[in-house]
Short mmCIF file of C-alpha atoms and ligand atoms in Angstrom, two decimals:
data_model
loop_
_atom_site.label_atom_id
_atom_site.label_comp_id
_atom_site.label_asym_id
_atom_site.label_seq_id
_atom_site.Cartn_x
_atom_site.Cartn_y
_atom_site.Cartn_z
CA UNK I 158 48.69 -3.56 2.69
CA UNK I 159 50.46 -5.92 4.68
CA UNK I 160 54.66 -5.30 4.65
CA UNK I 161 56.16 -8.58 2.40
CA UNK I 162 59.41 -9.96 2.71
CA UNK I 163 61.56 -9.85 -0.07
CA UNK I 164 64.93 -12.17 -0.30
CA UNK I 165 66.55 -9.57 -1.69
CA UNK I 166 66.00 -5.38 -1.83
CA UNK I 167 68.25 -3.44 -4.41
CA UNK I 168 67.45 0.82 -3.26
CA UNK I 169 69.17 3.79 -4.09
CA UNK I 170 68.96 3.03 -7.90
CA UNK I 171 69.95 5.97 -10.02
CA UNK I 172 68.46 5.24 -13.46
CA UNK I 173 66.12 1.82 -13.23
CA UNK I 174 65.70 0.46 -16.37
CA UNK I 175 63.22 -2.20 -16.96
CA UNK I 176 62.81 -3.01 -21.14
CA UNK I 177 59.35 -3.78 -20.25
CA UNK I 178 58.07 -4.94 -23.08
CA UNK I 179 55.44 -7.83 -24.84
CA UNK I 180 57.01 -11.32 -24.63
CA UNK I 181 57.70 -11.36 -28.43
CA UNK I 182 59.70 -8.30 -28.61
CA UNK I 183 59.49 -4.85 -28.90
CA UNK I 184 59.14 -3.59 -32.79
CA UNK I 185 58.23 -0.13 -34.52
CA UNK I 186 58.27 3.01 -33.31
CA UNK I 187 58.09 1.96 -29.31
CA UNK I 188 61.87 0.49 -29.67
CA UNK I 189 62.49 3.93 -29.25
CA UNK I 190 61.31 4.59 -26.06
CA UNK I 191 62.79 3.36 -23.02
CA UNK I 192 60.80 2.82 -19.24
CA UNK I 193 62.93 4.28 -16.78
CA UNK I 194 62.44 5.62 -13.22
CA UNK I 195 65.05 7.96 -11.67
CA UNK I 196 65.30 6.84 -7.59
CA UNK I 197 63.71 3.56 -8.30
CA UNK I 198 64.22 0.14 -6.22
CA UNK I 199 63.04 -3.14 -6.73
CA UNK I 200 62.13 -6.80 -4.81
CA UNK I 201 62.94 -9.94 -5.20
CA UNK I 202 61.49 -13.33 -3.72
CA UNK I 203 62.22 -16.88 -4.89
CA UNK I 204 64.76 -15.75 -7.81
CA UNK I 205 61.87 -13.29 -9.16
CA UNK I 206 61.35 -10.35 -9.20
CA UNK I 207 58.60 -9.41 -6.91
CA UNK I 208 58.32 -5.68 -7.46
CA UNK I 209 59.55 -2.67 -9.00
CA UNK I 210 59.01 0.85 -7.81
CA UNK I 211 60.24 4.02 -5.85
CA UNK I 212 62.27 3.70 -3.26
CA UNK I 213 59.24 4.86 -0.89
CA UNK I 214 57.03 2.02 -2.00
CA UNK I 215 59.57 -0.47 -1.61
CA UNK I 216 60.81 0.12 1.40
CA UNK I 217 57.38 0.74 3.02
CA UNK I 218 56.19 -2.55 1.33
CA UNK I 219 59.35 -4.90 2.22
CA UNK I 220 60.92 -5.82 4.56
CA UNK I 221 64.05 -8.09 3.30
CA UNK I 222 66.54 -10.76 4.17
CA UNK I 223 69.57 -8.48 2.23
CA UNK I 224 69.89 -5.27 0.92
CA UNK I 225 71.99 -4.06 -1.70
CA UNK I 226 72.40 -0.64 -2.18
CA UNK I 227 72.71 0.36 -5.48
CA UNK I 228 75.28 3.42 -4.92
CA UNK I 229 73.00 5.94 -6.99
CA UNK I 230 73.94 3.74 -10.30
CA UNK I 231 72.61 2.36 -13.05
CA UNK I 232 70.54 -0.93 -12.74
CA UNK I 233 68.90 -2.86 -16.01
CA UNK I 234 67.95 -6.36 -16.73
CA UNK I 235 71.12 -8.61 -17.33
CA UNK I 236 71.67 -8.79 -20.99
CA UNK I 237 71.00 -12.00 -23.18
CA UNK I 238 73.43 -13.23 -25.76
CA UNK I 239 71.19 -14.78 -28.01
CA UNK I 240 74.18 -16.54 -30.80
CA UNK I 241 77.25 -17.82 -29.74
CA UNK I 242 79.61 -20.60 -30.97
CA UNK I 243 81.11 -21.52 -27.32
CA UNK I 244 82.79 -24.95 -27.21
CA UNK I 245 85.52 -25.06 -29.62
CA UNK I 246 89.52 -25.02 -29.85
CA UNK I 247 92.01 -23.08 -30.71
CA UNK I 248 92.84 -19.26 -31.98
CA UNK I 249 92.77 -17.59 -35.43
CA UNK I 250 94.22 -14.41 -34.20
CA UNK I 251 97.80 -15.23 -36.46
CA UNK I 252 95.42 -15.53 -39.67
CA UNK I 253 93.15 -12.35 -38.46
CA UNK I 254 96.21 -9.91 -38.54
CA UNK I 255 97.56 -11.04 -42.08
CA UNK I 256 93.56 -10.45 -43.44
CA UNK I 257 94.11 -6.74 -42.04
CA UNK I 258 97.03 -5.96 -43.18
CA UNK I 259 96.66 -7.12 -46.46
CA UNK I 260 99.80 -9.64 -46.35
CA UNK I 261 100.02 -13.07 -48.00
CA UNK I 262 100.05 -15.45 -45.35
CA UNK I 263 101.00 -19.39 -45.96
CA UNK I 264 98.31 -21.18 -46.52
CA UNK I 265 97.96 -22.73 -42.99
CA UNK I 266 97.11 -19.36 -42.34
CA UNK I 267 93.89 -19.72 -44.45
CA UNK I 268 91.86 -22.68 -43.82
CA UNK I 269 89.29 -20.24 -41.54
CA UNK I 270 86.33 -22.09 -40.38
CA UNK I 271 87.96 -25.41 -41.48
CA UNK I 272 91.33 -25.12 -38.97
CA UNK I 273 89.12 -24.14 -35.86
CA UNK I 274 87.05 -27.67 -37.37
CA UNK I 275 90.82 -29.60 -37.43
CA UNK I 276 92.15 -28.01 -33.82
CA UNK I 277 88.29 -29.13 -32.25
CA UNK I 278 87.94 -32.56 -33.61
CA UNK I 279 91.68 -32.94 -31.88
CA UNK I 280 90.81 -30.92 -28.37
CA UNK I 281 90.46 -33.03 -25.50
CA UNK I 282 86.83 -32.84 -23.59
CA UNK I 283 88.18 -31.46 -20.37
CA UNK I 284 90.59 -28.55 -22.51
CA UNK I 285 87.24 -27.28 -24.28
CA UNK I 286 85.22 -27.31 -20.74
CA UNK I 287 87.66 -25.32 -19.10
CA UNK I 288 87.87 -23.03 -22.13
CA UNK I 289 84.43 -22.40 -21.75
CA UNK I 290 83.85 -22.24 -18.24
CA UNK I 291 86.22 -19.17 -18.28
CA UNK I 292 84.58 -17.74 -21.49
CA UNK I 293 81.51 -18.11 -19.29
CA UNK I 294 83.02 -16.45 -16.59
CA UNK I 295 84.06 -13.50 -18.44
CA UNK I 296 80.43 -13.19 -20.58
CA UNK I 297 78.57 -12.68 -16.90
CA UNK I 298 81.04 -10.02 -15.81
CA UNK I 299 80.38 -8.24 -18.84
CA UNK I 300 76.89 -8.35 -17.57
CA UNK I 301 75.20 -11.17 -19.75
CA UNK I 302 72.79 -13.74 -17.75
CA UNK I 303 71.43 -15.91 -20.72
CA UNK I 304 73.48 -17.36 -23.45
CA UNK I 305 72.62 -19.21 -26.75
CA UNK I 306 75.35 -21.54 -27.70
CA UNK I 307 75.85 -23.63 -30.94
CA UNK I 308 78.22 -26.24 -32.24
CA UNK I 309 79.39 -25.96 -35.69
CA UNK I 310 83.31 -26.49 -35.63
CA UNK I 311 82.90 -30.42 -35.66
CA UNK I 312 81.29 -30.95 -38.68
CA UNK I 313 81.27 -34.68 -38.41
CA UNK I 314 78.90 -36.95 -35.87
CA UNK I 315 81.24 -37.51 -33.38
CA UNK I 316 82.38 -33.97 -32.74
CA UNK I 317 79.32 -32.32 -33.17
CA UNK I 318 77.30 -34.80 -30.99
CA UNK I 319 80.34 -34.76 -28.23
CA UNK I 320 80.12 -30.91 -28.54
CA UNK I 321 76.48 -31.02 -27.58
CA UNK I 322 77.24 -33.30 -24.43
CA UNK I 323 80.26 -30.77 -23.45
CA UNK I 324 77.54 -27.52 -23.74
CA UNK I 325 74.81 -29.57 -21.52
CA UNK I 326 77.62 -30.50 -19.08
CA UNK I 327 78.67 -26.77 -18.20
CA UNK I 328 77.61 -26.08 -14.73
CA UNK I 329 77.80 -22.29 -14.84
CA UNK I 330 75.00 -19.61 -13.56
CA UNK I 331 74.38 -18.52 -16.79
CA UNK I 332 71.56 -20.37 -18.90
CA UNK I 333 72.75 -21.54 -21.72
CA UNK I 334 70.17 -22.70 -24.64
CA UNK I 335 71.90 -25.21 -26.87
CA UNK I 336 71.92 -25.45 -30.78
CA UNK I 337 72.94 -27.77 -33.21
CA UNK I 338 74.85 -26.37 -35.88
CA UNK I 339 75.84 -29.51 -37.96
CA UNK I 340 75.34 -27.50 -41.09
CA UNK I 341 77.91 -24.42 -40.58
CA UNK I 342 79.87 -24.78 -43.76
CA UNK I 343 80.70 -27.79 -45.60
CA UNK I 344 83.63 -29.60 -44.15
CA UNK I 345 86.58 -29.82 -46.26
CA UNK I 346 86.06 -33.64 -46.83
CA UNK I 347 82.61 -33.41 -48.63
CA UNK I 348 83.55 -29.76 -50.19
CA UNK I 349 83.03 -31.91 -53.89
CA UNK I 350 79.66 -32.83 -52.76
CA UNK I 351 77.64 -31.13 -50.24
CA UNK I 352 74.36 -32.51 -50.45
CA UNK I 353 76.47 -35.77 -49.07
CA UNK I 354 76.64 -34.19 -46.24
CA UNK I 355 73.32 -32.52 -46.13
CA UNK I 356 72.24 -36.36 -45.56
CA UNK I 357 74.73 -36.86 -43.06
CA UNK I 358 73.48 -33.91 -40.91
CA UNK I 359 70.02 -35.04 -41.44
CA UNK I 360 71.19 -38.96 -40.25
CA UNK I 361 72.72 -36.57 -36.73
CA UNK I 362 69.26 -34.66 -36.12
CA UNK I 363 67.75 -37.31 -33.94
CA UNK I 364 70.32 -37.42 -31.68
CA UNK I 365 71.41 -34.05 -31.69
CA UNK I 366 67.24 -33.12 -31.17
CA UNK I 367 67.50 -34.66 -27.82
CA UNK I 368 70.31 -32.53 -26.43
CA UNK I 369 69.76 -29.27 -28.17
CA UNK I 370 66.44 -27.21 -28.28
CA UNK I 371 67.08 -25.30 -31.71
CA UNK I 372 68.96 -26.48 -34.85
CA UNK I 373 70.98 -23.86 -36.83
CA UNK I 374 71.19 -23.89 -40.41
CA UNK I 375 73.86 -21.66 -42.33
CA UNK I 376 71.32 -20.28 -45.92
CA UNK I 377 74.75 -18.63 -47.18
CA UNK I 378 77.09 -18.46 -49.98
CA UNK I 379 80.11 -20.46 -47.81
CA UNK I 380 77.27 -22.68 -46.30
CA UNK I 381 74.18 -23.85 -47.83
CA UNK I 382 71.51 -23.58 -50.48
CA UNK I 383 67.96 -22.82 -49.71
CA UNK I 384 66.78 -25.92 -50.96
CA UNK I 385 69.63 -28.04 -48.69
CA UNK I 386 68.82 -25.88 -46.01
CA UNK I 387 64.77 -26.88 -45.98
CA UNK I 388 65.72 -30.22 -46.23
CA UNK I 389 67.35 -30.01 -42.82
CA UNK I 390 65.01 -27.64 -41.38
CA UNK I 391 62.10 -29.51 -41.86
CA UNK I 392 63.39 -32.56 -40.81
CA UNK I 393 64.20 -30.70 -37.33
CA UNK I 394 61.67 -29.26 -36.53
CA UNK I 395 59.33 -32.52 -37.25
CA UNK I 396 62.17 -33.78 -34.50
CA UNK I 397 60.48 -30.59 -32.16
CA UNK I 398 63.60 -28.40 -32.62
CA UNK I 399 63.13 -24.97 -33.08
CA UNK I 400 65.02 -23.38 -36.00
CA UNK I 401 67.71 -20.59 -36.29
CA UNK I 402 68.80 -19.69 -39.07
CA UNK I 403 72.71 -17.83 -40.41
CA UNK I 404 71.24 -15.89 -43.19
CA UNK I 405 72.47 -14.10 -45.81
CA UNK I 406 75.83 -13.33 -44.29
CA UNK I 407 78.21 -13.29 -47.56
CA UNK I 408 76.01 -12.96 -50.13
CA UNK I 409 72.31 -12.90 -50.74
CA UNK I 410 71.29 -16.94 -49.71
CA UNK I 411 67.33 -16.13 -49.78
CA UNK I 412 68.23 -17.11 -46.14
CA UNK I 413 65.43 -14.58 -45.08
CA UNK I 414 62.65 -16.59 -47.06
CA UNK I 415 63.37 -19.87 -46.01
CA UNK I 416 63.86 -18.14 -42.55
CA UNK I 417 60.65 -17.40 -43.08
CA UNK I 418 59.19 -20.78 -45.00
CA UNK I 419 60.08 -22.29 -42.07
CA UNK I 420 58.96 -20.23 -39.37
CA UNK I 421 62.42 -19.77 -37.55
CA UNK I 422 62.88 -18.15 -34.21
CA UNK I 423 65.52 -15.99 -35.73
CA UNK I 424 67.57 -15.20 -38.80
CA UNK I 425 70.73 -13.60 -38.36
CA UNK I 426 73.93 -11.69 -39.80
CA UNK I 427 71.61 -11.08 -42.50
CA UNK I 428 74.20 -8.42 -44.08
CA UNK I 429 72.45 -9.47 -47.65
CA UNK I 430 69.07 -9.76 -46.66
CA UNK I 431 66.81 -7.93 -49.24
CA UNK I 432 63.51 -5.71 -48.20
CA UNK I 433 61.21 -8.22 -49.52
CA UNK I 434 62.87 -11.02 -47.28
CA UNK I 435 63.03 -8.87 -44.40
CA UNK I 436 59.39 -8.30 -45.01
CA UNK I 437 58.88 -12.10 -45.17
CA UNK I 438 60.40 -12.39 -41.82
CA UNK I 439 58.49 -9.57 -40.21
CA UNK I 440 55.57 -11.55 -41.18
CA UNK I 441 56.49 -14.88 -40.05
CA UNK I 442 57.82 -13.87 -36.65
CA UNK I 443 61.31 -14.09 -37.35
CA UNK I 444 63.72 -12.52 -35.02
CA UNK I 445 66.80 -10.35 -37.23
CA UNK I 446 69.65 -10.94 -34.75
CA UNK I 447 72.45 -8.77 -36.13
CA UNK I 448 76.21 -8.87 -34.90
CA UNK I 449 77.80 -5.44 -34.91
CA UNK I 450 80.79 -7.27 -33.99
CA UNK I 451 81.19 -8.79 -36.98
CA UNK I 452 81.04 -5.82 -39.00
CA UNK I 453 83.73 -4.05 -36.82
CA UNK I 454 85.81 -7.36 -36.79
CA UNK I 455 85.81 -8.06 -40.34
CA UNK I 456 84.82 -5.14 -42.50
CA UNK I 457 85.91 -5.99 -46.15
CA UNK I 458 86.94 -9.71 -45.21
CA UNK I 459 84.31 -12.43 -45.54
CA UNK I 460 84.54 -15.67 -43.20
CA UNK I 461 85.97 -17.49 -45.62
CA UNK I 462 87.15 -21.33 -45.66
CA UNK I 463 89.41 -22.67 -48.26
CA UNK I 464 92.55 -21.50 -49.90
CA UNK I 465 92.49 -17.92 -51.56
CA UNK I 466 89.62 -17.48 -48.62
CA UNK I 467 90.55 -13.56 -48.32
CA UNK I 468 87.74 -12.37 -51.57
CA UNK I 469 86.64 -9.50 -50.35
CA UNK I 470 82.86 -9.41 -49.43
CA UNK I 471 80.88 -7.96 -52.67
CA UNK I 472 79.90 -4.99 -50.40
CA UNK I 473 81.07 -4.16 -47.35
CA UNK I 474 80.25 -3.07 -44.60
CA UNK I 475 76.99 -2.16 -44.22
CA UNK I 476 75.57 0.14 -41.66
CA UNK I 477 72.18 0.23 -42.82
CA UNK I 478 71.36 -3.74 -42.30
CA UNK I 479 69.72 -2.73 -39.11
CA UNK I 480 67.54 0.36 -40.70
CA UNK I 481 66.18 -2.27 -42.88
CA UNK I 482 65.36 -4.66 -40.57
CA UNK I 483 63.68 -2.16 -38.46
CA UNK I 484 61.76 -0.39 -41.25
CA UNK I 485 60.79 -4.03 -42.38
CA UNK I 486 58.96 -4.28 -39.07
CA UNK I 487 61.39 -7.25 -37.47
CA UNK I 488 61.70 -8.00 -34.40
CA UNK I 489 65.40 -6.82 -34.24
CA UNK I 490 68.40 -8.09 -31.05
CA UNK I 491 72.13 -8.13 -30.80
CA UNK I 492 74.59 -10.67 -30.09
CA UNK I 493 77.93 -11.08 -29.98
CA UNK I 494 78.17 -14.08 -32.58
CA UNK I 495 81.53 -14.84 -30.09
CA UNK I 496 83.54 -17.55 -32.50
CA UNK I 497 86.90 -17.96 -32.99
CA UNK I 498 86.53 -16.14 -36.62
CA UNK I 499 84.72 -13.41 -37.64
CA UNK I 500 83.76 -12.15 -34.16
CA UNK I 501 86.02 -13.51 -30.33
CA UNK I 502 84.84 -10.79 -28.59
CA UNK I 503 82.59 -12.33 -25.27
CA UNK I 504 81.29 -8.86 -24.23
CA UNK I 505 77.65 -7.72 -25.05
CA UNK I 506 78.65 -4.38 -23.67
CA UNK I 507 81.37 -4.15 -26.94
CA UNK I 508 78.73 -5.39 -28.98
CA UNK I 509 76.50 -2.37 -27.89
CA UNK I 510 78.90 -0.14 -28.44
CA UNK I 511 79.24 -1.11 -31.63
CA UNK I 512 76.15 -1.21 -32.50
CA UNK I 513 75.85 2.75 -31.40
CA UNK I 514 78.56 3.71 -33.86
CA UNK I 515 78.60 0.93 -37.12
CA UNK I 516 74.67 0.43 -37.00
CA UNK I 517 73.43 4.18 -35.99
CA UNK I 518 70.98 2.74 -33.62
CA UNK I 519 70.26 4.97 -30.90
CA UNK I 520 70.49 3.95 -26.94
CA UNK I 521 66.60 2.83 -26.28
CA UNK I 522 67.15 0.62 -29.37
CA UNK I 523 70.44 -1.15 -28.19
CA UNK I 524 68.77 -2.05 -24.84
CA UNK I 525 65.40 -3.69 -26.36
CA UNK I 526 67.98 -5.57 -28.60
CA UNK I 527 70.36 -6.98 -25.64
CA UNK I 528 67.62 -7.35 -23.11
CA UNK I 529 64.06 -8.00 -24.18
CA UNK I 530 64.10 -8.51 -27.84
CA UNK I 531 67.16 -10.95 -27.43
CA UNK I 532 64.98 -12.83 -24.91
CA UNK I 533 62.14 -13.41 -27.57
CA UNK I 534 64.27 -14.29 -30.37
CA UNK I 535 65.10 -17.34 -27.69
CA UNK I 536 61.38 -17.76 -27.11
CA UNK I 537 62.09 -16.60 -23.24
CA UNK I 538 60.57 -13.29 -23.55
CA UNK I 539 57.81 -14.35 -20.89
CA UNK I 540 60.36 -15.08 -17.85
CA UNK I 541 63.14 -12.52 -18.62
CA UNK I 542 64.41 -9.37 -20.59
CA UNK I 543 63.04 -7.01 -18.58
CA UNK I 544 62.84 -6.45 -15.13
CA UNK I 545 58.93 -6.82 -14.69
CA UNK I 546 57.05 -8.51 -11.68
CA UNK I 547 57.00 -12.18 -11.72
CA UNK I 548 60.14 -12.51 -14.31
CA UNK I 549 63.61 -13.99 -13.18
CA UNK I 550 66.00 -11.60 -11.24
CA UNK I 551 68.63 -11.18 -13.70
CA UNK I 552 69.56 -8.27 -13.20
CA UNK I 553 72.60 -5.90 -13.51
CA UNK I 554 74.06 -3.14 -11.60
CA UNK I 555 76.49 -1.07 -13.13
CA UNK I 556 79.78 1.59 -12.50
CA UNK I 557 77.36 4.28 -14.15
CA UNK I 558 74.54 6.21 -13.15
CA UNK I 559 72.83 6.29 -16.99
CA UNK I 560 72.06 3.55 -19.26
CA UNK I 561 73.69 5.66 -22.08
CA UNK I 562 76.84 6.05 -20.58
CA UNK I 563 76.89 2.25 -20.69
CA UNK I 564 77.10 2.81 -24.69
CA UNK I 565 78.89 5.65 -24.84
CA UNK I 566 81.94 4.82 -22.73
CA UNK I 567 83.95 1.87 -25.01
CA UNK I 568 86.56 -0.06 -24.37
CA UNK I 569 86.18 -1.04 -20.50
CA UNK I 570 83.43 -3.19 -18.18
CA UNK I 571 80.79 -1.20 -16.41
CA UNK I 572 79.37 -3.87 -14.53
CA UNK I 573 79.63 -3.77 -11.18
CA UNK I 574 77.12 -6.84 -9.91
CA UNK I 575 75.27 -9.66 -11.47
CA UNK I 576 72.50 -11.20 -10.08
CA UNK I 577 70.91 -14.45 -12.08
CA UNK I 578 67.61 -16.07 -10.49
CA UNK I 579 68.77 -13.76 -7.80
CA UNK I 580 71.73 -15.10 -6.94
CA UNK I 581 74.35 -12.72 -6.98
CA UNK I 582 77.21 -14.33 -9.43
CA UNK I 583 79.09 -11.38 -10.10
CA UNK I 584 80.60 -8.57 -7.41
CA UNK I 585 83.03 -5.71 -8.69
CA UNK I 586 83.25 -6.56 -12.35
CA UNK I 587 84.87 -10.08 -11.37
CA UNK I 588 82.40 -13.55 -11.84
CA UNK I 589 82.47 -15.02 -8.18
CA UNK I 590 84.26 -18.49 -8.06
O1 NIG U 761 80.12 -15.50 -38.26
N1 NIG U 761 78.88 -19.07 -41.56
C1 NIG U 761 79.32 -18.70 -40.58
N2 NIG U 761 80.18 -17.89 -40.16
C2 NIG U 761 80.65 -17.77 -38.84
C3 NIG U 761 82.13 -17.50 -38.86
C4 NIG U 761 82.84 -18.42 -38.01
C5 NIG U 761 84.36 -18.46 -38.19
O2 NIG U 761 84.95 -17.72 -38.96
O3 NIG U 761 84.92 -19.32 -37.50
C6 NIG U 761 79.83 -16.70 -38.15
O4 NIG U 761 78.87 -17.04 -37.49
FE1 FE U 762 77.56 -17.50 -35.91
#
C-alpha cells in the first residue's frame, strides 16, 4: 500500500485507548470491557483521525507533517462534558460551608439557586464572558474537548435569551452544544404561581429554539411537575429542539417517564428515579447522565431555593443510582453538572474519580461514560467519543501510562496534551493562549 501522509503522528503510546463503541452508546455487559492496545500509535489528517494501530503499521504507513511522541503514556479520546451550567455570576461558596457544618447562616446565606439568579441578571456581558472563557480554559486542561452548556440562572426573557447569545459568542476550542434551561426552578417572583411562568417559558421557546439545539426541563420537586414539564417539552421540540431533561433529583418527579414520553436525549441526576422509569428510559433511548459530583458535593443537602432551604434530602446519598441505571439497560455517562451550587467543580477527571469511589463503577465503565456514552447522550456519538477512523481528533495524552491510574490517582491533573479537531490546544497541563 502506498505510504499516506498524516498531519499529525502520535507513537510511542503506552496504553491506547479508543472507547470504540456504536454511535448510541455502549450499554450491558460490554461497558465492561475496554479496547486497548499496549505500543499503539495513531494518524491524523484534516482534524480526523485517519488511523489507529501499532506503532509498526503506522509508521510504515505514514509519513507525517509532525510527530508527537507520546513518552510511553497514556492516550484516550478527550472526554465530553455532556451538562454544564457555564455562563452565570457569582459564588455560593460562603452559603456551601454553613450547609456543612451545620450552622445557621442569615438568610442571605440561603436564597441558593435564586441569589446566583439575582448576582446574573446584574453581571455585566463582558464579566460573564471572561468568567467563562477561563472556566473553558481550565475544563480542556482537565482533558475535556466537548461541552454541553445550559442557561438556567436568568429565569426571566431577557437574561435567559442574553445568556444564550453570551454561550454562542464564546470563541474557545472546545465545542460547546447550547441548552435552554428557562425552566430550572421557579423564580422567586412567580414562586405563588408557577404555571405563570410555565407560559412565560413557553412565550421564550421560539427565540431561545434558534440559538440553542436542546431545551432543558427541571421534572423535580424544587422545579416542575410532569404535567408543566410536557407542556414545555412538547412545545420545544415541535420548535426542533431536542430535549434534556433534570430528573428526579430531590425527590421522585416521574422525571424518568416524561423523560421518556417525550423521547429525550437524556435524563439526568436521576437520584429518585424508580426501576420502572429507568426501564421506561432504557426503552425510549434516554441517556441517564449521572453527576458523582453532586453526590460528593452535597451529600445530605438538597439544592434548595428559598428560606429554611437546608431540608435534608429524604435519602441521601445514594451509591446505587448508577447500578440501577445500568441494570435497567440505560445508556449511562458522567458529567460534571459544573454550577455554582450543588456541583463548581470544572474537572471531568474529579468527576471520574468520584464516580470510582461514591458510584462503585469500575474503570472500563467510567471511560464509556466520559468518552463515548457522553458523546451519544449529545447525539455526537458518530464523529467523536472514541478514537476510531474517520472521527474528530480529540484526543488526550496524559502524565500516566494506564487509563486506571487516571481514576485512581485524585486530587491532581493528569493531562499532559489536548488535541481538538487536531489542533493541539493544550501542552503540559496548561490550555495554550
Ligand atoms: O444540580 N434543579 C437543579 N439543580 C441544580 C443546582 C444548581 C444550583 O444549586 O445552583 C443542578 O443541576
Ligand atoms: Fe444541572
Amino acid at each position: 500500500m502506498a505510504r499516506q501522509t498524516a498531519d499529525l503522528v502520535i507513537e510511542n503510546i503506552g496504553e491506547l485507548v479508543t472507547c470504540a463503541g456504536p454511535a448510541d452508546g455502549i450499554c450491558g455487559d460490554a461497558i465492561r470491557t475496554l479496547e486497548t492496545f499496549t505500543g499503539g500509535a495513531l494518524a491524523v489528517t484534516g482534524g480526523v483521525i485517519a488511523a489507529v494501530g501499532t506503532g509498526e503499521e503506522i509508521s510504515n504507513g505514514f509519513d507525517a507533517r509532525e510527530r508527537v511522541d507520546a513518552g510511553g503514556n497514556l492516550v484516550t479520546p478527550g472526554l465530553v462534558d455532556p451538562h454544564s451550567h457555564l455562563v452565570y455570576a457569582g459564588s455560593r461558596h460562603d452559603e456551601w460551608e454553613f450547609k456543612v457544618t451545620g450552622r445557621e447562616g442569615g438568610a442571605d446565606l440561603q436564597g441558593g439557586i435564586h441569589r446566583s439568579v439575582g448576582w446574573t441578571r446584574a453581571a455585566a456581558d463582558d464579566d460573564m464572558r471572561a468568567q467563562a472563557l477561563a472556566d473553558l480554559d481550565e475544563m480542556a486542561a482537565h482533558g475535556t474537548t466537548t461541552l454541553e452548556a445550559k442557561t438556567g440562572y436568568g429565569l426571566e426573557r431577557e437574561t435567559e435569551l442574553r445568556l444564550l447569545r453570551l454561550t454562542a459568542s464564546l470563541e474557545h476550542p472546545i465545542e460547546i452544544i447550547p441548552t435552554f434551561l428557562g425552566a430550572h426552578v421557579p423564580p422567586r417572583e412567580f414562586l405563588d404561581d408557577t404555571d405563570a411562568y410555565v407560559d412565560l417559558v413557553i412565550d421564550m421557546l421560539p427565540a431561545a429554539a434558534e440559538l440553542a439545539e436542546y431545551c432543558d426541563v427541571c421534572c423535580d420537586p424544587i422545579g416542575f411537575s410532569r404535567d408543566q414539564c410536557r407542556r414545555i417539552g412538547e412545545q420545544a421540540k415541535a420548535l426542533g429542539l431536542g430535549i434534556r431533561v433534570h430528573s428526579d433529583q430531590t425527590g421522585d418527579a416521574e422525571g424518568g417517564f416524561l423523560s421518556a414520553e417525550l423521547g429525550a436525549a437524556s435524563a439526568d441526576h436521576a437520584d429518585y428515579t424508580t426501576e420502572a422509569g429507568f426501564q421506561a428510559m432504557a426503552a425510549a433511548g434516554t441517556a441517564a447522565i449521572l453527576f458523582p459530583g453532586v453526590t460528593y458535593h452535597m451529600m445530605e443537602m438538597v439544592p434548595a431555593f428559598t428560606e429554611g432551604g437546608l431540608a435534608p434530602a429524604e435519602k441521601p446519598f445514594m451509591p446505587e443510582v448508577a447500578r440501577r441505571a445500568l441494570d435497567a439497560g440505560c445508556v449511562v455517562a458522567l458529567s460534571t453538572d459544573y454550577n455554582p451550587g450543588s456541583c463548581p467543580t470544572l474537572s471531568m477527571q474529579a468527576t471520574m474519580q468520584t464516580a470510582a469511589r461514591l458510584f462503585r463503577l469500575g474503570y472500563a465503565e467510567i471511560w464509556h461514560m466520559s468518552t463515548l456514552n457522553a458523546a451519544a447522550s449529545l447525539g455526537r456519538g458518530h464523529d467523536r467519543g472514541s478514537l476510531e477512523p474517520g472521527k474528530r481528533a480529540d484526543i488526550v495524552i496524559w502524565r500516566v501510562p494506564e487509563h486506571g491510574m487516571v481514576i485512581h490517582r485524585f486530587g491532581t491533573n493528569l493531562v499532559d496534551t489536548v488535541f481538538i479537531g487536531g489542533e493541539k490546544v493544550v501542552a503540559e497541563g496548561r490550555a495554550l493562549a
